Amino acid sequence: MNGLTGFVLRRAVGAAVTLFAISVIVYVVFYATPGNVAQITCGPRCSPEQVHQVARQLNLDDPLFVRYGHFLQGLVAGQDYSTGTSVQHCSAPCLGLSYQSDQQVTQLILAKLPVSLSLVGGAMVIWLILGVGTGVLSAWRRGRISERVLTGITLAGTATPVFVIGLVLMIVVCGELQLLPFPQYVALGDDPEQWAWNLLLPWLSLALIEAASFARLTRASMLETLAEDHIRTFRAYGVGERSIVGRHALRGAFAPVIALNATNVGSAIGGAVLTETLFGLPGIGQELVHAVNVVDLPVVVGMVLVIGFFVVLANAVADVLYAVADRRVVLT
């Protein structure tokens, strides 16, 4: 237990350092880019005096390191912002105010985040079931026609863009067969049943793409594990093939799947832009695209930091689960 506790603490410290480095890089990259942010925020018809007033109100005249210091202060202790006619307090963790709406970025993200988490969470369950199940079956039936068919399906899934699968599902399921209505996001707390029904097609669209990668990885890991000495020993003692595959080989092959799943979950939260746009889901991916188009830098920086947080968190959790799943891993 002491070894595992120390391992978790080291991963937590490493995650905190990584997040700090991400915040520095993201802030510098976006705020040091050329372009008159004050002019874009104010609008094309603003006079030079109005542009200067906007720049002063947004603290764009301050040096970059001063603005980053204020940004860190907001994250740790909160900050007061002037909106022109009043002063608004932004509680920690404060990611600033939107240039376009004067809305707190943290509140904006919290309003969009449940949509993206709902999309990725449901899709993750489906891609794990389909991907791991297909990979195990493909390895178990190696050399047979069924294994070749499954391999061909996974290759086709890897090569097919998510928007193609989404369009086909909407045309067939919603249009031709009319089995489901066209997706329209409903909050989980309002109606759990409608929440699930309306997210079913987005879940499938995202999961079918990811399941192909999990199927290929699981198949490769299973074949490697099934060739190890302890598996041959089980067979020599007469242990059934189903027991070998389900109880012994799968556990040894599951560690790489945990690592891949952590990477996919973290990146999918911000990377499911196509899925959210295709199905009209108001998640953080779609909001990030809008913020980039209107050069709303506080929203862009806040969204990227939140996405980075989930990527780092998912990988830190994966490291711990990897060590628990595979006892051969040395906790260093």
CSV table of C-alpha atoms in Angstrom, one decimal:
chain,number,residue,atom,x,y,z
A,1,MET,CA,0.0,0.0,0.0
A,2,ASN,CA,2.9,2.4,0.8
A,3,GLY,CA,4.4,1.7,-2.6
A,4,LEU,CA,1.1,2.4,-4.4
A,5,THR,CA,0.5,5.6,-2.3
A,6,GLY,CA,3.9,6.9,-3.2
A,7,PHE,CA,3.3,6.1,-6.8
A,8,VAL,CA,0.0,7.9,-6.8
A,9,LEU,CA,1.5,11.0,-5.1
A,10,ARG,CA,4.4,11.1,-7.7
A,11,ARG,CA,1.9,10.9,-10.5
A,12,ALA,CA,-0.2,13.7,-8.9
A,13,VAL,CA,2.9,16.0,-8.6
A,14,GLY,CA,3.9,15.2,-12.2
A,15,ALA,CA,0.3,16.0,-13.4
A,16,ALA,CA,0.4,19.4,-11.6
A,17,VAL,CA,3.7,20.3,-13.1
A,18,THR,CA,2.5,19.2,-16.5
A,19,LEU,CA,-0.6,21.4,-16.2
A,20,PHE,CA,1.5,24.4,-15.2
A,21,ALA,CA,3.7,23.9,-18.2
A,22,ILE,CA,0.6,23.6,-20.4
A,23,SER,CA,-0.8,26.9,-19.0
A,24,VAL,CA,2.4,28.8,-19.7
A,25,ILE,CA,2.7,27.4,-23.3
A,26,VAL,CA,-1.0,27.9,-24.2
A,27,TYR,CA,-1.1,31.5,-22.7
A,28,VAL,CA,2.1,32.6,-24.5
A,29,VAL,CA,1.1,31.0,-27.8
A,30,PHE,CA,-2.3,32.6,-28.0
A,31,TYR,CA,-1.6,36.0,-26.4
A,32,ALA,CA,1.8,36.5,-28.2
A,33,THR,CA,0.4,35.8,-31.7
A,34,PRO,CA,0.3,38.8,-34.0
A,35,GLY,CA,-3.0,40.6,-34.6
A,36,ASN,CA,-4.9,43.4,-33.0
A,37,VAL,CA,-7.1,41.6,-30.6
A,38,ALA,CA,-8.7,44.9,-29.4
A,39,GLN,CA,-9.6,45.9,-33.0
A,40,ILE,CA,-11.2,42.5,-33.6
A,41,THR,CA,-13.1,42.6,-30.3
A,42,CYS,CA,-14.3,46.1,-30.7
A,43,GLY,CA,-15.4,45.6,-34.3
A,44,PRO,CA,-14.4,47.0,-37.8
A,45,ARG,CA,-16.3,50.3,-37.3
A,46,CYS,CA,-14.6,51.3,-34.0
A,47,SER,CA,-12.5,54.4,-34.0
A,48,PRO,CA,-8.8,54.3,-32.8
A,49,GLU,CA,-9.9,55.9,-29.5
A,50,GLN,CA,-12.5,53.2,-29.0
A,51,VAL,CA,-9.9,50.5,-29.8
A,52,HIS,CA,-7.5,52.0,-27.3
A,53,GLN,CA,-10.2,52.0,-24.7
A,54,VAL,CA,-11.0,48.4,-25.3
A,55,ALA,CA,-7.3,47.5,-25.1
A,56,ARG,CA,-7.0,49.3,-21.8
A,57,GLN,CA,-10.2,47.7,-20.4
A,58,LEU,CA,-8.9,44.2,-21.4
A,59,ASN,CA,-5.4,45.0,-20.0
A,60,LEU,CA,-3.9,44.2,-23.4
A,61,ASP,CA,-1.4,47.1,-23.0
A,62,ASP,CA,0.3,45.3,-20.0
A,63,PRO,CA,3.4,43.2,-20.6
A,64,LEU,CA,2.7,39.5,-21.3
A,65,PHE,CA,4.2,38.2,-18.1
A,66,VAL,CA,2.1,40.7,-16.1
A,67,ARG,CA,-1.1,39.4,-17.7
A,68,TYR,CA,-0.1,35.9,-17.1
A,69,GLY,CA,0.5,36.7,-13.4
A,70,HIS,CA,-3.0,38.1,-13.2
A,71,PHE,CA,-4.3,34.9,-14.9
A,72,LEU,CA,-2.6,32.7,-12.3
A,73,GLN,CA,-3.9,34.9,-9.5
A,74,GLY,CA,-7.4,34.3,-10.9
A,75,LEU,CA,-6.9,30.6,-11.0
A,76,VAL,CA,-5.7,30.5,-7.3
A,77,ALA,CA,-7.6,33.3,-5.6
A,78,GLY,CA,-10.1,34.7,-8.0
A,79,GLN,CA,-10.1,38.2,-9.5
A,80,ASP,CA,-12.2,41.3,-10.1
A,81,TYR,CA,-12.9,42.4,-13.6
A,82,SER,CA,-14.3,45.7,-14.9
A,83,THR,CA,-17.0,45.3,-17.5
A,84,GLY,CA,-17.2,49.0,-18.3
A,85,THR,CA,-20.2,49.9,-16.1
A,86,SER,CA,-19.6,47.7,-13.1
A,87,VAL,CA,-17.0,45.4,-11.4
A,88,GLN,CA,-17.6,41.7,-11.6
A,89,HIS,CA,-15.9,39.2,-9.2
A,90,CYS,CA,-14.7,36.0,-10.7
A,91,SER,CA,-14.2,33.3,-8.1
A,92,ALA,CA,-11.4,30.8,-8.2
A,93,PRO,CA,-10.6,28.9,-10.4
A,94,CYS,CA,-11.2,31.9,-12.6
A,95,LEU,CA,-10.3,31.6,-16.3
A,96,GLY,CA,-11.2,35.2,-17.1
A,97,LEU,CA,-14.1,36.9,-18.9
A,98,SER,CA,-15.2,36.4,-22.5
A,99,TYR,CA,-14.3,39.3,-24.8
A,100,GLN,CA,-17.6,38.8,-26.6
A,101,SER,CA,-20.2,38.4,-23.9
A,102,ASP,CA,-18.4,39.4,-20.6
A,103,GLN,CA,-19.5,36.0,-19.3
A,104,GLN,CA,-17.1,34.2,-16.9
A,105,VAL,CA,-15.2,31.6,-18.9
A,106,THR,CA,-15.5,29.1,-16.0
A,107,GLN,CA,-19.3,29.3,-16.1
A,108,LEU,CA,-19.4,29.0,-19.8
A,109,ILE,CA,-17.3,25.9,-19.7
A,110,LEU,CA,-19.3,24.4,-16.9
A,111,ALA,CA,-22.5,24.9,-19.0
A,112,LYS,CA,-21.0,23.1,-22.0
A,113,LEU,CA,-19.0,20.4,-20.3
A,114,PRO,CA,-21.9,18.1,-19.3
A,115,VAL,CA,-22.7,17.7,-23.0
A,116,SER,CA,-19.2,16.6,-24.0
A,117,LEU,CA,-18.9,14.4,-20.9
A,118,SER,CA,-22.2,12.7,-21.8
A,119,LEU,CA,-21.0,12.1,-25.4
A,120,VAL,CA,-17.6,10.7,-24.5
A,121,GLY,CA,-18.8,8.7,-21.5
A,122,GLY,CA,-21.5,6.9,-23.3
A,123,ALA,CA,-19.3,6.3,-26.4
A,124,MET,CA,-16.6,5.0,-24.2
A,125,VAL,CA,-18.8,2.2,-22.8
A,126,ILE,CA,-19.8,1.2,-26.3
A,127,TRP,CA,-16.3,1.3,-27.8
A,128,LEU,CA,-14.9,-0.8,-25.0
A,129,ILE,CA,-17.5,-3.4,-25.3
A,130,LEU,CA,-17.3,-3.6,-29.1
A,131,GLY,CA,-13.6,-3.1,-29.4
A,132,VAL,CA,-12.4,-5.5,-26.6
A,133,GLY,CA,-15.0,-8.1,-27.5
A,134,THR,CA,-14.1,-8.0,-31.2
A,135,GLY,CA,-10.4,-8.2,-30.4
A,136,VAL,CA,-10.8,-11.1,-28.0
A,137,LEU,CA,-13.0,-13.0,-30.5
A,138,SER,CA,-10.6,-12.3,-33.3
A,139,ALA,CA,-7.6,-13.6,-31.4
A,140,TRP,CA,-9.5,-16.7,-30.2
A,141,ARG,CA,-10.6,-17.5,-33.7
A,142,ARG,CA,-7.2,-16.8,-35.3
A,143,GLY,CA,-6.8,-18.3,-38.8
A,144,ARG,CA,-10.5,-18.9,-39.4
A,145,ILE,CA,-12.9,-17.1,-41.7
A,146,SER,CA,-14.6,-15.2,-38.8
A,147,GLU,CA,-11.2,-13.8,-37.8
A,148,ARG,CA,-10.6,-12.5,-41.3
A,149,VAL,CA,-14.0,-10.9,-41.5
A,150,LEU,CA,-13.6,-9.2,-38.1
A,151,THR,CA,-10.1,-7.9,-39.1
A,152,GLY,CA,-11.6,-6.5,-42.3
A,153,ILE,CA,-14.4,-4.7,-40.4
A,154,THR,CA,-11.9,-3.1,-38.0
A,155,LEU,CA,-9.7,-1.9,-40.8
A,156,ALA,CA,-12.8,-0.4,-42.5
A,157,GLY,CA,-13.8,1.3,-39.3
A,158,THR,CA,-10.4,2.8,-38.8
A,159,ALA,CA,-10.4,4.2,-42.3
A,160,THR,CA,-13.9,5.7,-42.2
A,161,PRO,CA,-14.3,9.3,-41.0
A,162,VAL,CA,-16.7,9.9,-38.1
A,163,PHE,CA,-18.9,12.3,-40.1
A,164,VAL,CA,-19.5,9.6,-42.8
A,165,ILE,CA,-20.7,7.1,-40.2
A,166,GLY,CA,-22.8,9.8,-38.5
A,167,LEU,CA,-24.4,10.8,-41.8
A,168,VAL,CA,-25.2,7.2,-42.8
A,169,LEU,CA,-26.7,6.5,-39.4
A,170,MET,CA,-28.9,9.6,-39.5
A,171,ILE,CA,-30.1,8.9,-43.1
A,172,VAL,CA,-30.8,5.2,-42.4
A,173,VAL,CA,-32.0,5.2,-38.8
A,174,CYS,CA,-33.7,8.6,-38.6
A,175,GLY,CA,-34.7,9.1,-42.2
A,176,GLU,CA,-35.4,5.8,-43.9
A,177,LEU,CA,-36.3,3.5,-41.0
A,178,GLN,CA,-37.5,6.3,-38.7
A,179,LEU,CA,-36.5,4.3,-35.6
A,180,LEU,CA,-35.2,7.3,-33.8
A,181,PRO,CA,-35.8,11.1,-34.0
A,182,PHE,CA,-33.0,13.3,-35.2
A,183,PRO,CA,-30.8,13.9,-32.2
A,184,GLN,CA,-31.6,16.9,-30.0
A,185,TYR,CA,-29.7,17.2,-26.7
A,186,VAL,CA,-31.8,16.7,-23.6
A,187,ALA,CA,-30.1,17.2,-20.2
A,188,LEU,CA,-29.8,14.0,-18.1
A,189,GLY,CA,-31.5,15.6,-15.1
A,190,ASP,CA,-34.5,16.7,-17.2
A,191,ASP,CA,-35.3,13.3,-18.8
A,192,PRO,CA,-32.8,10.4,-18.5
A,193,GLU,CA,-34.7,8.3,-21.1
A,194,GLN,CA,-34.7,11.0,-23.7
A,195,TRP,CA,-31.1,11.9,-22.9
A,196,ALA,CA,-30.0,8.4,-23.8
A,197,TRP,CA,-32.2,8.0,-26.9
A,198,ASN,CA,-31.1,11.4,-28.3
A,199,LEU,CA,-27.4,10.5,-27.7
A,200,LEU,CA,-27.6,7.0,-29.1
A,201,LEU,CA,-26.6,7.9,-32.6
A,202,PRO,CA,-23.7,10.3,-31.5
A,203,TRP,CA,-22.5,7.6,-29.2
A,204,LEU,CA,-22.5,5.0,-32.0
A,205,SER,CA,-20.8,7.4,-34.5
A,206,LEU,CA,-17.9,8.1,-32.1
A,207,ALA,CA,-17.7,4.6,-30.7
A,208,LEU,CA,-17.5,2.8,-34.0
A,209,ILE,CA,-14.4,4.7,-35.0
A,210,GLU,CA,-12.7,4.2,-31.6
A,211,ALA,CA,-13.7,0.5,-31.3
A,212,ALA,CA,-11.7,-0.3,-34.4
A,213,SER,CA,-8.5,0.8,-32.7
A,214,PHE,CA,-9.3,-1.1,-29.5
A,215,ALA,CA,-10.1,-4.2,-31.5
A,216,ARG,CA,-6.7,-4.2,-33.2
A,217,LEU,CA,-4.8,-3.5,-30.0
A,218,THR,CA,-6.7,-6.1,-28.0
A,219,ARG,CA,-6.2,-8.7,-30.7
A,220,ALA,CA,-2.4,-8.0,-30.9
A,221,SER,CA,-2.1,-8.1,-27.0
A,222,MET,CA,-4.2,-11.3,-26.8
A,223,LEU,CA,-2.1,-13.1,-29.4
A,224,GLU,CA,1.1,-12.0,-27.6
A,225,THR,CA,-0.3,-13.2,-24.2
A,226,LEU,CA,-1.6,-16.5,-25.5
A,227,ALA,CA,1.9,-17.3,-26.7
A,228,GLU,CA,3.5,-16.9,-23.3
A,229,ASP,CA,4.8,-19.8,-21.2
A,230,HIS,CA,2.2,-19.7,-18.4
A,231,ILE,CA,-0.6,-20.0,-20.9
A,232,ARG,CA,1.0,-23.1,-22.4
A,233,THR,CA,1.3,-24.5,-18.9
A,234,PHE,CA,-2.4,-24.0,-18.3
A,235,ARG,CA,-3.2,-25.8,-21.5
A,236,ALA,CA,-0.8,-28.7,-20.5
A,237,TYR,CA,-2.8,-29.1,-17.3
A,238,GLY,CA,-6.0,-29.4,-19.2
A,239,VAL,CA,-7.5,-26.0,-18.4
A,240,GLY,CA,-10.3,-25.1,-20.8
A,241,GLU,CA,-9.7,-22.7,-23.6
A,242,ARG,CA,-12.5,-20.4,-22.5
A,243,SER,CA,-11.1,-20.2,-19.0
A,244,ILE,CA,-7.7,-19.4,-20.3
A,245,VAL,CA,-8.9,-16.6,-22.6
A,246,GLY,CA,-11.4,-15.1,-20.1
A,247,ARG,CA,-9.6,-15.4,-16.8
A,248,HIS,CA,-5.9,-15.4,-17.6
A,249,ALA,CA,-5.0,-14.1,-21.1
A,250,LEU,CA,-7.5,-11.2,-21.0
A,251,ARG,CA,-6.1,-9.7,-17.8
A,252,GLY,CA,-2.6,-9.7,-19.1
A,253,ALA,CA,-3.7,-8.2,-22.4
A,254,PHE,CA,-5.9,-5.5,-20.8
A,255,ALA,CA,-3.1,-3.2,-19.6
A,256,PRO,CA,-2.4,-1.6,-23.0
A,257,VAL,CA,-6.1,-1.2,-23.5
A,258,ILE,CA,-6.3,0.9,-20.3
A,259,ALA,CA,-3.5,3.1,-21.5
A,260,LEU,CA,-5.2,3.6,-24.9
A,261,ASN,CA,-8.6,4.3,-23.3
A,262,ALA,CA,-7.2,7.0,-21.1
A,263,THR,CA,-5.6,8.7,-24.1
A,264,ASN,CA,-8.8,8.5,-26.1
A,265,VAL,CA,-11.1,9.7,-23.3
A,266,GLY,CA,-8.9,12.7,-22.6
A,267,SER,CA,-8.5,13.7,-26.3
A,268,ALA,CA,-12.1,12.9,-27.2
A,269,ILE,CA,-13.5,15.5,-24.8
A,270,GLY,CA,-12.1,18.3,-26.9
A,271,GLY,CA,-11.6,16.3,-30.1
A,272,ALA,CA,-15.2,15.3,-30.8
A,273,VAL,CA,-15.8,18.6,-32.7
A,274,LEU,CA,-17.1,16.9,-35.8
A,275,THR,CA,-19.5,14.7,-33.8
A,276,GLU,CA,-20.9,17.7,-31.8
A,277,THR,CA,-21.2,19.8,-35.0
A,278,LEU,CA,-22.8,17.1,-37.0
A,279,PHE,CA,-25.5,16.3,-34.4
A,280,GLY,CA,-25.9,19.9,-33.1
A,281,LEU,CA,-24.6,19.1,-29.6
A,282,PRO,CA,-23.7,22.3,-27.7
A,283,GLY,CA,-20.4,20.9,-26.2
A,284,ILE,CA,-17.1,22.4,-25.5
A,285,GLY,CA,-15.7,21.3,-28.9
A,286,GLN,CA,-18.2,23.3,-30.8
A,287,GLU,CA,-17.8,26.3,-28.4
A,288,LEU,CA,-14.0,26.2,-28.9
A,289,VAL,CA,-14.5,26.4,-32.7
A,290,HIS,CA,-16.8,29.4,-32.3
A,291,ALA,CA,-14.3,31.1,-29.9
A,292,VAL,CA,-11.4,30.7,-32.4
A,293,ASN,CA,-13.5,32.2,-35.2
A,294,VAL,CA,-14.3,35.3,-33.2
A,295,VAL,CA,-10.8,35.5,-31.6
A,296,ASP,CA,-12.2,35.2,-28.0
A,297,LEU,CA,-8.9,34.5,-26.4
A,298,PRO,CA,-10.0,33.9,-22.8
A,299,VAL,CA,-12.5,31.3,-23.9
A,300,VAL,CA,-9.9,29.6,-26.2
A,301,VAL,CA,-7.3,29.5,-23.5
A,302,GLY,CA,-9.8,28.3,-20.9
A,303,MET,CA,-11.1,25.6,-23.2
A,304,VAL,CA,-7.7,24.3,-24.1
A,305,LEU,CA,-6.6,24.3,-20.5
A,306,VAL,CA,-9.7,22.3,-19.5
A,307,ILE,CA,-9.1,19.8,-22.3
A,308,GLY,CA,-5.5,19.5,-21.2
A,309,PHE,CA,-6.6,18.9,-17.7
A,310,PHE,CA,-8.7,16.0,-18.7
A,311,VAL,CA,-5.9,14.5,-20.9
A,312,VAL,CA,-3.4,14.8,-18.0
A,313,LEU,CA,-6.0,13.4,-15.5
A,314,ALA,CA,-6.9,10.5,-17.7
A,315,ASN,CA,-3.3,9.5,-18.3
A,316,ALA,CA,-2.5,9.8,-14.5
A,317,VAL,CA,-5.5,7.5,-13.7
A,318,ALA,CA,-4.4,5.1,-16.5
A,319,ASP,CA,-0.9,4.9,-14.9
A,320,VAL,CA,-2.4,3.8,-11.6
A,321,LEU,CA,-4.9,1.4,-13.2
A,322,TYR,CA,-2.1,0.0,-15.4
A,323,ALA,CA,-0.1,-0.8,-12.3
A,324,VAL,CA,-3.1,-2.4,-10.6
A,325,ALA,CA,-4.0,-4.5,-13.6
A,326,ASP,CA,-0.5,-5.8,-14.4
A,327,ARG,CA,1.4,-6.8,-11.3
A,328,ARG,CA,4.6,-7.0,-13.4
A,329,VAL,CA,4.7,-3.2,-13.6
A,330,VAL,CA,7.4,-1.8,-11.2
A,331,LEU,CA,6.1,1.2,-9.3
A,332,THR,CA,9.0,3.7,-9.7
